[in-house]
Coordinates of C-alpha atoms in Angstrom, one line a residue:
X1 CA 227.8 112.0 79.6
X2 CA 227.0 115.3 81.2
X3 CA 228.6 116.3 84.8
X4 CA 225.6 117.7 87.2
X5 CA 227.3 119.6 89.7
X6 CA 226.8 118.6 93.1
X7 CA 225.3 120.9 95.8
X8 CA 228.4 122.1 97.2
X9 CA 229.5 123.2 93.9
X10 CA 226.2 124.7 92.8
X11 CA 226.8 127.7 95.9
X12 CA 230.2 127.9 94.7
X13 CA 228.8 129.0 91.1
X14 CA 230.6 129.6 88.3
X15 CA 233.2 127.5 89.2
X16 CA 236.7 128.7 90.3
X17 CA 239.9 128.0 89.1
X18 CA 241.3 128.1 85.6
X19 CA 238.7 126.5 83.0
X20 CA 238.5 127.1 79.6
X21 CA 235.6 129.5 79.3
X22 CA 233.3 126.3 76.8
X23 CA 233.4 124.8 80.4
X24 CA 231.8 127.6 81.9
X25 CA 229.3 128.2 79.2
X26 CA 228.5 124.4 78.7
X27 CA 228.2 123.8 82.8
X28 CA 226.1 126.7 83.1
X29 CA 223.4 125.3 80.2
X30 CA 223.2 122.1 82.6
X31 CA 223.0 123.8 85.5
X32 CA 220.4 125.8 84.7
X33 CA 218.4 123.1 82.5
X34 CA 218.4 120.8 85.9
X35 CA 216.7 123.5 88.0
X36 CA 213.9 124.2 84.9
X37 CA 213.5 120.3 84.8
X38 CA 213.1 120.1 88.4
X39 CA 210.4 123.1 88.7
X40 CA 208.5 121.6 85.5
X41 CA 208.4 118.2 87.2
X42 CA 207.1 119.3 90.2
X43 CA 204.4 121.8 88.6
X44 CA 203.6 118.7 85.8
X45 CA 202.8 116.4 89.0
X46 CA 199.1 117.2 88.9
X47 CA 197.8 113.5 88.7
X48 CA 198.1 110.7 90.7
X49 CA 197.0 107.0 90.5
X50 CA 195.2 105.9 93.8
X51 CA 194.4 102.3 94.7
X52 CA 190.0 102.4 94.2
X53 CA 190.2 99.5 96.9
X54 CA 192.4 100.6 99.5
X55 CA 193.5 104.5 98.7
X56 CA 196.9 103.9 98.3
X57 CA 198.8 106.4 96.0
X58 CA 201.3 105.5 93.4
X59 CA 203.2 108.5 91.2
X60 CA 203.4 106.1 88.6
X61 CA 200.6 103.3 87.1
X62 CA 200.7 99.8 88.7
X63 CA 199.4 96.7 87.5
X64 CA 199.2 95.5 90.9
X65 CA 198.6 97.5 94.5
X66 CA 201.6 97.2 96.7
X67 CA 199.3 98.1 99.9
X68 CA 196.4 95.8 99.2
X69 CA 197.5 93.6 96.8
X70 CA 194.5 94.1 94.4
X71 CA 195.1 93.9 90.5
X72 CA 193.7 96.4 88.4
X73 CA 192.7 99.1 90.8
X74 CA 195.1 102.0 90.5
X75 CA 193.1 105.1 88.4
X76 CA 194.5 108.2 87.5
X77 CA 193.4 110.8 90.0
X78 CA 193.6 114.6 90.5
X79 CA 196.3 115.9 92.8
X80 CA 193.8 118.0 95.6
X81 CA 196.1 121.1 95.8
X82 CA 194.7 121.7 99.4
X83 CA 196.0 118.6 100.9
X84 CA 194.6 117.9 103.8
X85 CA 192.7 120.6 103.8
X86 CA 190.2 119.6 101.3
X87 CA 188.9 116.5 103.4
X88 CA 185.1 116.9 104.0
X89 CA 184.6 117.7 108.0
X90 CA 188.7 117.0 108.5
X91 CA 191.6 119.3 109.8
X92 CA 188.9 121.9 109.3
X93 CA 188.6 121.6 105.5
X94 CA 185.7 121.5 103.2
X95 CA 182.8 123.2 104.0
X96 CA 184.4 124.4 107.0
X97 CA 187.3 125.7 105.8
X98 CA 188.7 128.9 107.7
X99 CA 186.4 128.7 110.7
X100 CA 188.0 128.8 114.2
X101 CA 188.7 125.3 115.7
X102 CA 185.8 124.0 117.9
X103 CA 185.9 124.1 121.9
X104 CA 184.9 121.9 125.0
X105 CA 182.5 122.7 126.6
X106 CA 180.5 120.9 130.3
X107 CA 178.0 118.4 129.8
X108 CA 175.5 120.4 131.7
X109 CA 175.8 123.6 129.5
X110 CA 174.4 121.6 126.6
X111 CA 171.2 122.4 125.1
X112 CA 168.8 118.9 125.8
X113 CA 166.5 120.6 122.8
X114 CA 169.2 119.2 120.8
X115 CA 168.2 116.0 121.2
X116 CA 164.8 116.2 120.6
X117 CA 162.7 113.8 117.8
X118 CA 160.3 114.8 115.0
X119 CA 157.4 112.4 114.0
X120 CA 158.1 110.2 110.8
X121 CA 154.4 110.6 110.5
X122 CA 154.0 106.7 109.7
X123 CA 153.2 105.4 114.1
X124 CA 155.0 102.3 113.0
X125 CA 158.4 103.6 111.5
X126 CA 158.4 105.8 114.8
X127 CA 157.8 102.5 117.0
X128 CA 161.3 101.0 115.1
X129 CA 163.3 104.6 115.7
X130 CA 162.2 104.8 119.7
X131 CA 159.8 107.6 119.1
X132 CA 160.6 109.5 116.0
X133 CA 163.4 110.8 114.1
X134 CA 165.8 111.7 116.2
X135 CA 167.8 115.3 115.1
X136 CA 171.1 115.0 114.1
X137 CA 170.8 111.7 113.4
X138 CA 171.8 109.4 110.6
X139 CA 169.9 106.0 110.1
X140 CA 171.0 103.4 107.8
X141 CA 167.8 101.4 105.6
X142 CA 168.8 98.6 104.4
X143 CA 166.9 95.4 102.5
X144 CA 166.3 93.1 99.4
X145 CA 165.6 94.7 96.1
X146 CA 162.1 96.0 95.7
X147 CA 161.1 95.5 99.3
X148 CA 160.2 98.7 99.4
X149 CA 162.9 101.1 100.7
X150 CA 162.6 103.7 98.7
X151 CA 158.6 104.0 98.9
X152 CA 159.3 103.9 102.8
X153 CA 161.2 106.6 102.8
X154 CA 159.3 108.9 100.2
X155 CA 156.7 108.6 102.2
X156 CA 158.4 109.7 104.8
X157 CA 159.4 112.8 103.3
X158 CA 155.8 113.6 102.5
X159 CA 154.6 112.9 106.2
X160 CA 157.3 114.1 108.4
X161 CA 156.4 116.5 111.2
X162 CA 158.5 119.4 110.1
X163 CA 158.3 122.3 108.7
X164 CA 162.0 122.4 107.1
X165 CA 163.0 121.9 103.9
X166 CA 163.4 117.7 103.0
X167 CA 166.2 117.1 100.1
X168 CA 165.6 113.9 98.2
X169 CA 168.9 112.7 96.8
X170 CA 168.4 109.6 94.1
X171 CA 171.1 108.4 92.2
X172 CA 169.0 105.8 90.9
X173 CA 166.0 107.1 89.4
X174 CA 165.2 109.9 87.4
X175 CA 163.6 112.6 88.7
X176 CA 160.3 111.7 86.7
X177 CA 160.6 108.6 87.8
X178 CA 160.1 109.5 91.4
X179 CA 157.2 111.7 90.8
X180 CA 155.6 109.4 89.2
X181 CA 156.1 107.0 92.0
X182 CA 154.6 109.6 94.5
X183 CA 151.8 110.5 92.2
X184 CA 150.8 106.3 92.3
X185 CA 151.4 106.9 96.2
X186 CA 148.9 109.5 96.5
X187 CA 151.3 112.0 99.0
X188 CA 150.7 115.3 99.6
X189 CA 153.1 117.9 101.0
X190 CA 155.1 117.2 97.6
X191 CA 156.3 121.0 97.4
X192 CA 158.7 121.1 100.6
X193 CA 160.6 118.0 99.0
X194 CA 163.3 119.2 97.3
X195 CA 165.0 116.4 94.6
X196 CA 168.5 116.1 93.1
X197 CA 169.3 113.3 90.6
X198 CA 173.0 112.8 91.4
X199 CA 175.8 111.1 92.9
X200 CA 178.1 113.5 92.9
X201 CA 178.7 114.7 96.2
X202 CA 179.8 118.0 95.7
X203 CA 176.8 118.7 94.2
X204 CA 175.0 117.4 97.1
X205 CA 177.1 119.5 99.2
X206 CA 176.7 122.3 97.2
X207 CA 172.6 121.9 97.6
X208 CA 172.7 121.0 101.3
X209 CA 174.5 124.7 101.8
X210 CA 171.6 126.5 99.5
X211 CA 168.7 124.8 100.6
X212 CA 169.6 123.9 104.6
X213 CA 166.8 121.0 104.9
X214 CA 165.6 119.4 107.8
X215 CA 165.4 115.7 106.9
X216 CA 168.2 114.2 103.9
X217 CA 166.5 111.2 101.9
X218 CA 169.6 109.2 99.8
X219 CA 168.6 106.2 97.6
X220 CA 171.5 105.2 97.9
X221 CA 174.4 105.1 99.6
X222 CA 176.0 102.5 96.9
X223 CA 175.5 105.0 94.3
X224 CA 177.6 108.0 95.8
X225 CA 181.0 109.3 94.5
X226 CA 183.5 111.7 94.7
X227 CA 186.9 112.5 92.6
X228 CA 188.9 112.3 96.1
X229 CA 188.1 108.4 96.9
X230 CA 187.9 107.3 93.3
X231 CA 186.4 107.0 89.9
X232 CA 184.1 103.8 90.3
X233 CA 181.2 104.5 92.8
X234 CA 180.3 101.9 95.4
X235 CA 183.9 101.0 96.6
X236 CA 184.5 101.0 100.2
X237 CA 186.4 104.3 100.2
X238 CA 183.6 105.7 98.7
X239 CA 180.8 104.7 100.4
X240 CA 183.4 105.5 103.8
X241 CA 184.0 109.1 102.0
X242 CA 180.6 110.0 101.4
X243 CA 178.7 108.8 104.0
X244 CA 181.2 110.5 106.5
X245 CA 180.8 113.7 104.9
X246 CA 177.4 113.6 105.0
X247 CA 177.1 112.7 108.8
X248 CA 179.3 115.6 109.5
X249 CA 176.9 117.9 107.5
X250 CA 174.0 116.7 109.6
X251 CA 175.6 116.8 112.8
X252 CA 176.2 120.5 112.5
X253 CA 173.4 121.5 110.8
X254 CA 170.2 120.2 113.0
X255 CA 169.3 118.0 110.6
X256 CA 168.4 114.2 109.9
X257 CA 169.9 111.5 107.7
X258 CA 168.6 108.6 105.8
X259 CA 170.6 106.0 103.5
X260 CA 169.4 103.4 102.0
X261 CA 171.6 100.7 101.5
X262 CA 171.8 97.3 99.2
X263 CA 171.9 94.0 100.5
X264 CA 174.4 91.2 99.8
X265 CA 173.0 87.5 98.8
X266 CA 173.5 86.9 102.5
X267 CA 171.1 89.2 103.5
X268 CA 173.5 91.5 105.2
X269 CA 174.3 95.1 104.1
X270 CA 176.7 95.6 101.4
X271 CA 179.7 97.6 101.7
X272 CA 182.2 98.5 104.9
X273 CA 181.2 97.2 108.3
X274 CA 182.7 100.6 109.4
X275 CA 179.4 102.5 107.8
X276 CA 177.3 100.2 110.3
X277 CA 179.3 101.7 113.1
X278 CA 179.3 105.0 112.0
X279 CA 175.8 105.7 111.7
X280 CA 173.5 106.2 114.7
X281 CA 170.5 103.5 113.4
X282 CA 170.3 100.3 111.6
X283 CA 167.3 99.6 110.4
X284 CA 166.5 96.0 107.8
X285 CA 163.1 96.0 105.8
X286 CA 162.0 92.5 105.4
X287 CA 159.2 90.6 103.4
X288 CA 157.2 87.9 104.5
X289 CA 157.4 85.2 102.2
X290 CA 153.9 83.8 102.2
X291 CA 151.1 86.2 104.4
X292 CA 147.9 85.3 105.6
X293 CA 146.2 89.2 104.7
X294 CA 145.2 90.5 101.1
X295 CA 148.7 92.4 100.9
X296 CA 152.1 91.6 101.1
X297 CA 153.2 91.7 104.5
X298 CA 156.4 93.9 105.4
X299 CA 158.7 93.7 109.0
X300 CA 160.6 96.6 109.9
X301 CA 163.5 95.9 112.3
X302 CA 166.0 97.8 114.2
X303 CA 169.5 95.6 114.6
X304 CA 171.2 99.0 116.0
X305 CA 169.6 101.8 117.6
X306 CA 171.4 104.5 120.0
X307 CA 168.2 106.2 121.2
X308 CA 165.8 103.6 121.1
X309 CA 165.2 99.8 122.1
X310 CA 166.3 97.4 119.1
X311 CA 163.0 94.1 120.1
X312 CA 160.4 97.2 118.4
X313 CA 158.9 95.6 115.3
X314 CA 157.2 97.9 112.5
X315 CA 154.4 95.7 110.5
X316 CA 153.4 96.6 106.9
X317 CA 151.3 95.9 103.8
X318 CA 152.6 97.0 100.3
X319 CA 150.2 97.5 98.1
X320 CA 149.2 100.1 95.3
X321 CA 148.8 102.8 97.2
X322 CA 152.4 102.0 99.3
X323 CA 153.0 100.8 102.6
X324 CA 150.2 100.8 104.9
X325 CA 150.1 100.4 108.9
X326 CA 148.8 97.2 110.3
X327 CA 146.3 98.3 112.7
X328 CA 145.0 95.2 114.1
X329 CA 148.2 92.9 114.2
X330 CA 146.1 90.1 116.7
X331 CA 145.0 88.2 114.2
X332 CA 147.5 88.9 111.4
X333 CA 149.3 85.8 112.1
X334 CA 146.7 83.2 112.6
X335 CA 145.0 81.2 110.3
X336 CA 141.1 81.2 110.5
X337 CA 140.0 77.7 110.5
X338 CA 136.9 76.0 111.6
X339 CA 136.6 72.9 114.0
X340 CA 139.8 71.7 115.7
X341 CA 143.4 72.5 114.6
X342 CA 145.7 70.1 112.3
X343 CA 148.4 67.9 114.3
X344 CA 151.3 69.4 114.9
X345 CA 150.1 72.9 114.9
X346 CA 150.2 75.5 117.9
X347 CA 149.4 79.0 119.3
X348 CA 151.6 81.1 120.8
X349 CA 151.9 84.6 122.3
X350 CA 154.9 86.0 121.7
X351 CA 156.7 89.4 122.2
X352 CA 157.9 92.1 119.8
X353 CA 158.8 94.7 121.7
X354 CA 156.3 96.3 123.5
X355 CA 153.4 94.5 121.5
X356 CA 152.2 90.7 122.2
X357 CA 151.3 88.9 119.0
X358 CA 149.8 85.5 118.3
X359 CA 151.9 83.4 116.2
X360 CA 151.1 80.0 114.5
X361 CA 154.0 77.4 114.6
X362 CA 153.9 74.1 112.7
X363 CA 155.9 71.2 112.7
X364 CA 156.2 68.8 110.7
X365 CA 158.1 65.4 111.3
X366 CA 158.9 62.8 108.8
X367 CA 161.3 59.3 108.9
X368 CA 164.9 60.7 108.2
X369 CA 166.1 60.0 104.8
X370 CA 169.6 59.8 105.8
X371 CA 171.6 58.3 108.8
X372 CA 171.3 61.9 110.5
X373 CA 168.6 64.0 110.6
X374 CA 168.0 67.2 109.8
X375 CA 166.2 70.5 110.9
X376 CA 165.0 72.4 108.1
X377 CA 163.6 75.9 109.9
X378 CA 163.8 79.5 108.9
X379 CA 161.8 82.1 110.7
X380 CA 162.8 80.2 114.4
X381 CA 166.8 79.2 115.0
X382 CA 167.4 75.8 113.8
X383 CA 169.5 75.5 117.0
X384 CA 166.4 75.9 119.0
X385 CA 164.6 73.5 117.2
X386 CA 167.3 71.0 118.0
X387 CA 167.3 72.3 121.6
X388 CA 163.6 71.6 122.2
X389 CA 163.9 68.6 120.3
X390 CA 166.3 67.1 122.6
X391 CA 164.7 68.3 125.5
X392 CA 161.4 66.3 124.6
X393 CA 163.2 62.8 123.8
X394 CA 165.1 62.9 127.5
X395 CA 161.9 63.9 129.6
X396 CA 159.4 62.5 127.7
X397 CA 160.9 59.6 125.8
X398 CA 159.5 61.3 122.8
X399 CA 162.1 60.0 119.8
X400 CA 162.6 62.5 117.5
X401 CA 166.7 62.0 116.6
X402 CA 165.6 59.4 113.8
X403 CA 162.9 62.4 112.7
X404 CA 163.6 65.5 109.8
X405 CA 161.8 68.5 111.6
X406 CA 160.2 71.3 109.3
X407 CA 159.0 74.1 111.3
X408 CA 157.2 77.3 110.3
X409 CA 155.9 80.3 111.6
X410 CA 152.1 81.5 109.4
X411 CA 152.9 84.6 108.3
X412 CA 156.2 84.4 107.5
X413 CA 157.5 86.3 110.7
X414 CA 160.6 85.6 112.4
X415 CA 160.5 84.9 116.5
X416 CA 163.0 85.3 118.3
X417 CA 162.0 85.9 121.8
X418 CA 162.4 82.6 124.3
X419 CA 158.6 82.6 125.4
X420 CA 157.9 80.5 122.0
X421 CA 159.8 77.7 123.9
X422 CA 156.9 75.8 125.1
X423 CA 154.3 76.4 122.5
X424 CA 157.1 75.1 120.2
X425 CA 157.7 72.0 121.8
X426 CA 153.9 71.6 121.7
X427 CA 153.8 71.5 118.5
X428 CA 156.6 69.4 118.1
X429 CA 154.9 66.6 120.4
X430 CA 151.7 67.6 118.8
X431 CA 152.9 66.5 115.0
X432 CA 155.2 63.4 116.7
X433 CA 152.2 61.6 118.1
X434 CA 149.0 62.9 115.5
X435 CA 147.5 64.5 118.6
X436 CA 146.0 67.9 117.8
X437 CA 145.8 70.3 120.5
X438 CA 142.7 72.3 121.8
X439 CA 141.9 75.0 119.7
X440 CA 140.9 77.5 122.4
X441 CA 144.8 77.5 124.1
X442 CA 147.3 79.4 123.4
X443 CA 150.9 79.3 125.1
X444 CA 154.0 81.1 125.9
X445 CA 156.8 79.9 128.2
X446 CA 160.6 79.3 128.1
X447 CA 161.8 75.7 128.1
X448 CA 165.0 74.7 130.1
X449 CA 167.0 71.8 129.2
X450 CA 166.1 70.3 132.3
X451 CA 162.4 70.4 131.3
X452 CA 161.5 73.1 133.4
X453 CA 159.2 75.7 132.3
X454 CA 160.5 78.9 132.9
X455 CA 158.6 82.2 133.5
X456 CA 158.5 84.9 131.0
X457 CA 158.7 88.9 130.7
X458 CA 155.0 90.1 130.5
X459 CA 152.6 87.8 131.1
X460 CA 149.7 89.3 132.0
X461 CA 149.7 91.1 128.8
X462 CA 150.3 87.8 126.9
X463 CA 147.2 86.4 128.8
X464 CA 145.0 89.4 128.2
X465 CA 146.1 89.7 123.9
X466 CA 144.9 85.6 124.1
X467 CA 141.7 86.6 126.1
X468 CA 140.8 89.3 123.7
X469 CA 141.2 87.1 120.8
X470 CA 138.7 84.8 122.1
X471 CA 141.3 82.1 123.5
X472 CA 139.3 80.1 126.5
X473 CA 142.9 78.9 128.6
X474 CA 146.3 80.0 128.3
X475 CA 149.2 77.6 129.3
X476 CA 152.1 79.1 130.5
X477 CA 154.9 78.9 133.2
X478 CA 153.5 79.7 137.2
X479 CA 153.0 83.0 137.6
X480 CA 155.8 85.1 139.8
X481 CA 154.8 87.5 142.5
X482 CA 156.5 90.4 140.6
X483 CA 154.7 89.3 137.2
X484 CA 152.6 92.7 138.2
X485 CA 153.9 94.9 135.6
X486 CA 151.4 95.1 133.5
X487 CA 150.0 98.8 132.8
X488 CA 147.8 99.3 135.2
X489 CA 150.4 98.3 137.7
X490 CA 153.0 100.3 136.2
X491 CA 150.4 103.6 136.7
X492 CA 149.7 103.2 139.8
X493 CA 146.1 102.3 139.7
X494 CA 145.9 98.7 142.2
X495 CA 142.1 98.4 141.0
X496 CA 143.0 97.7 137.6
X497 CA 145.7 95.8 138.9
X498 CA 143.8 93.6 140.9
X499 CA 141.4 92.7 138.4
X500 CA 143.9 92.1 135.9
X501 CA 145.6 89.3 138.0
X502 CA 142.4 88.1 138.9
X503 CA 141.7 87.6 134.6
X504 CA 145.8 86.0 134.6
X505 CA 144.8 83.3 137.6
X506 CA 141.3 83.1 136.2
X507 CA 142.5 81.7 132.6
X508 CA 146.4 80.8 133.1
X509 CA 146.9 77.2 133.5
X510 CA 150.1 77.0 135.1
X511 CA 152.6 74.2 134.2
X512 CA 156.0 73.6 136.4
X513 CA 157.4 71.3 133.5
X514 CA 157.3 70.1 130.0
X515 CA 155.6 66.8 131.8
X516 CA 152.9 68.5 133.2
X517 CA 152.2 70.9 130.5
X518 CA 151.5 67.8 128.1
X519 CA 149.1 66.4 130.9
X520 CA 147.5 69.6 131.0
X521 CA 147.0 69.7 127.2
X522 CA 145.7 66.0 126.7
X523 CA 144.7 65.1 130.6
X524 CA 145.7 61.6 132.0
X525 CA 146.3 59.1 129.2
X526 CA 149.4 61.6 128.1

């Protein structure tokens, strides 16, 4: 057994008093050994193994994480010599290593040219974004597979408004694959887009330096890595990691980012909830599941939008040549039928943001198979359904609790919007009792659980999209004295104003309650 001296005794080096002189030489050799050990250890201590779930750091492998609890997820990792220092757009690391630390600086001194939008160059992807592509910005695109997100966005890149650079980062295709894709696509423009097959992002941020592009394409944001968050790609550090060093690139740099994003089984995006929050945009891309038009019908949404409204809907077809822009969306939704409509279906005129649609909604009721009965509806909340449903057995002694309701929107659009109230009960009623209702009515209006009809946002321009359709009478809640803002109002011009509230009165038939709005519909025997 070797003695180590202690610390005290290592100053006091070589040791006083009267020792043989082996016990010098042999306390010397340990001595000395002890310090070369601990300098070898420390300059050996190059790896690491880091938790791929959670980031924790162990010097030694662990079947087990002690942070997170995880099995299997501690990798050997390089040691970042820098420390701190080499965190992207952190403790000024990274690219931005040995600048001068930023300053404050008033509200009012700021440039508003910063905040200005470029043009998408597709009218109904700038409808979803508020206007256009808002500079340094990052949007998040997500959806099911094959729904189109990558088309959307090479697209895009061919028809943006800019005259920078656009960097097209896929870590999913090839780059033959792509231009093949936007050979089918027929795009022009094809030389400013710049592509890069890879995940890695210090290639990416190597490229972003060299080439400095306006708008960043990145299919997708599952597929980026880096050696400081990780070995496996798609783990929440990573996608964290990356996306945050990206966003910091943009936000410096004048530029624009896009990441697409995969979808769980739930329809929700995959990955952190913190990348939802980080980025400025979130945008789904939907597909109708059956569509009444030659091509596949597509619905762009905006669930979070910081400089635009989030009720804007974007309405596509896919077909061979890509996405096209639904010009006339009127009649997209209806189904062209001659002679009166089937029971239990209704017309309704609904909002999406700043554009009225007409909608079809059937019902369908059947005898409940079981003791309770159930609601079986997708595109409209199954809680409304219920809602409505109760509604019409207490005011109208309509029994529908021993009933299974089916209800479906044509089209395969989802509503949302509370003026499909009353055409829905409608159609409920409509289905219940075998009674079809006139085919040259449509209807919008909120129902209340008291029965009441309620007024809605917009009518005027609901009542004008029916009339230009070729719909004869419009049922809706009474008209309010401030239900005046339609466009003509809103510019100032009374003349147009006046004659568009004299078209309203002219074809609204107004309906104070659920009661009234059946006797209006089917006259005095309902």
């Amino acid at each position: 057994m070797y003695f180590i001296p202690q610390a005290s005794e290592r100053r006091l080096w070589p040791p006083s008093g009267e020792y043989p002189v082996f016990i010098h030489v042999a306390w010397g050799i340990i001595y000395y050994r002890s310090i070369g050990y601990t300098l070898a250890v420390k300059k050996q201590k190059s790896f690491v193994f880091k938790c791929s779930s959670c980031g924790h750091e162990e010097p030694k492998w662990l079947g087990r994480c002690p942070e997170c609890g995880e099995w299997n997820t501690l990798i050997e990792t390089a040691v970042n010599p820098a420390g701190r220092e080499g965190l992207p757009g952190l403790y000024g690391g990274g690219a931005r290593s040995g600048r001068a630390l930023p300053g404050s600086l008033p509200l009012s001194a700021v440039d508003p040219q910063e905040g200005s939008r470029i043009s998408s160059g597709i009218p109904e992807f700038d409808r979803v974004l508020g206007g256009g592509i808002m500079k340094r910005s990052a949007i998040l695109v997500g959806g099911e597979p094959g729904i189109g997100k990558s088309t959307l966005l090479l697209q895009a890149a061919a028809a943006a408004g800019t005259r920078g650079r656009v960097l097209y980062v896929s870590g999913e295709e090839s780059a033959g694959q792509v231009r093949m894709r936007a050979d089918r696509l027929g795009l022009r423009n094809t030389d400013r887009i710049e592509i890069v097959c890879s995940g890695n992002l210090e290639e990416i941020e190597a490229i972003l330096e060299a080439v400095k592009p306006a708008l960043i394409m990145v299919d997708s944001a599952q597929t980026l890595l880096t050696a400081e968050a990780g070995l496996v790609p798609g783990t929440v550090n990573q996608m964290k990691y990356c996306s945050y060093a990206l966003i910091s690139w943009i936000k410096e740099h004048d530029a624009a980012l896009f990441l697409v994003a995969h979808v769980t089984k739930d329809g929700t995006i995959s990955g952190p909830k913190t990348l939802e929050h980080m980025v400025d945009t979130v945008l789904y891309f939907e597909g109708a599941e059956e569509s009444t038009n030659d091509g596949d019908c597509r619905f762009l949404r905006a669930t979070k939008n910081r400089f635009g409204s989030v009720d804007e809907i974007g309405i596509f077809t896919m077909s061979e040549r890509g996405l096209s822009v639904v010009e006339d969306t009127g009649r997209l939704f209806l189904v062209r039928r001659e002679g009166e409509l089937p029971a239990g279906v209704a017309r309704a005129a609904v909002l999406e943001g700043s554009r009225t649609l007409l909608v079809e909604i059937q019902a369908l009721t059947i005898p409940a198979k079981g003791a309770v009965s159930r609601v079986f509806s997708d595109k409209i909340d199954s809680g409304r359904v219920s809602r409505i449903a109760a509604a019409l057995e207490k005011h109208l002694g309509l029994r529908l609790s021993d009933q299974d309701l089916y209800v479906n929107v044509a089209g395969g659009i989802r509503i949302t919007e509370v003026g499909v109230d009353l055409a829905l009960a409608c159609a409920l009623y409509s289905a219940r009792t075998g009674l079809p209702l006139p085919a040259g009515t449509s209807i919008a209006g909120e129902l209340s659980l008291t029965g009441e009809v309620r007024p809605v946002r917009r009518l005027a321009s609901r009542v004008k999209a029916a009339q230009n359709l070729g719909f004869k009478d419009f049922l809706g809640p009474l008209p309010e004295s401030s239900d005046t803002e339609n466009p003509a109002a809103e510019n100032g011009n009374p003349g147009e104003s006046a004659k568009n509230s004299e078209t309203v009165s002219g074809r609204l038939r107004p309906a104070r309650d659920i009661k009234s709005a059946i006797h209006i519909l089917y006259g005095e025997n309902q």
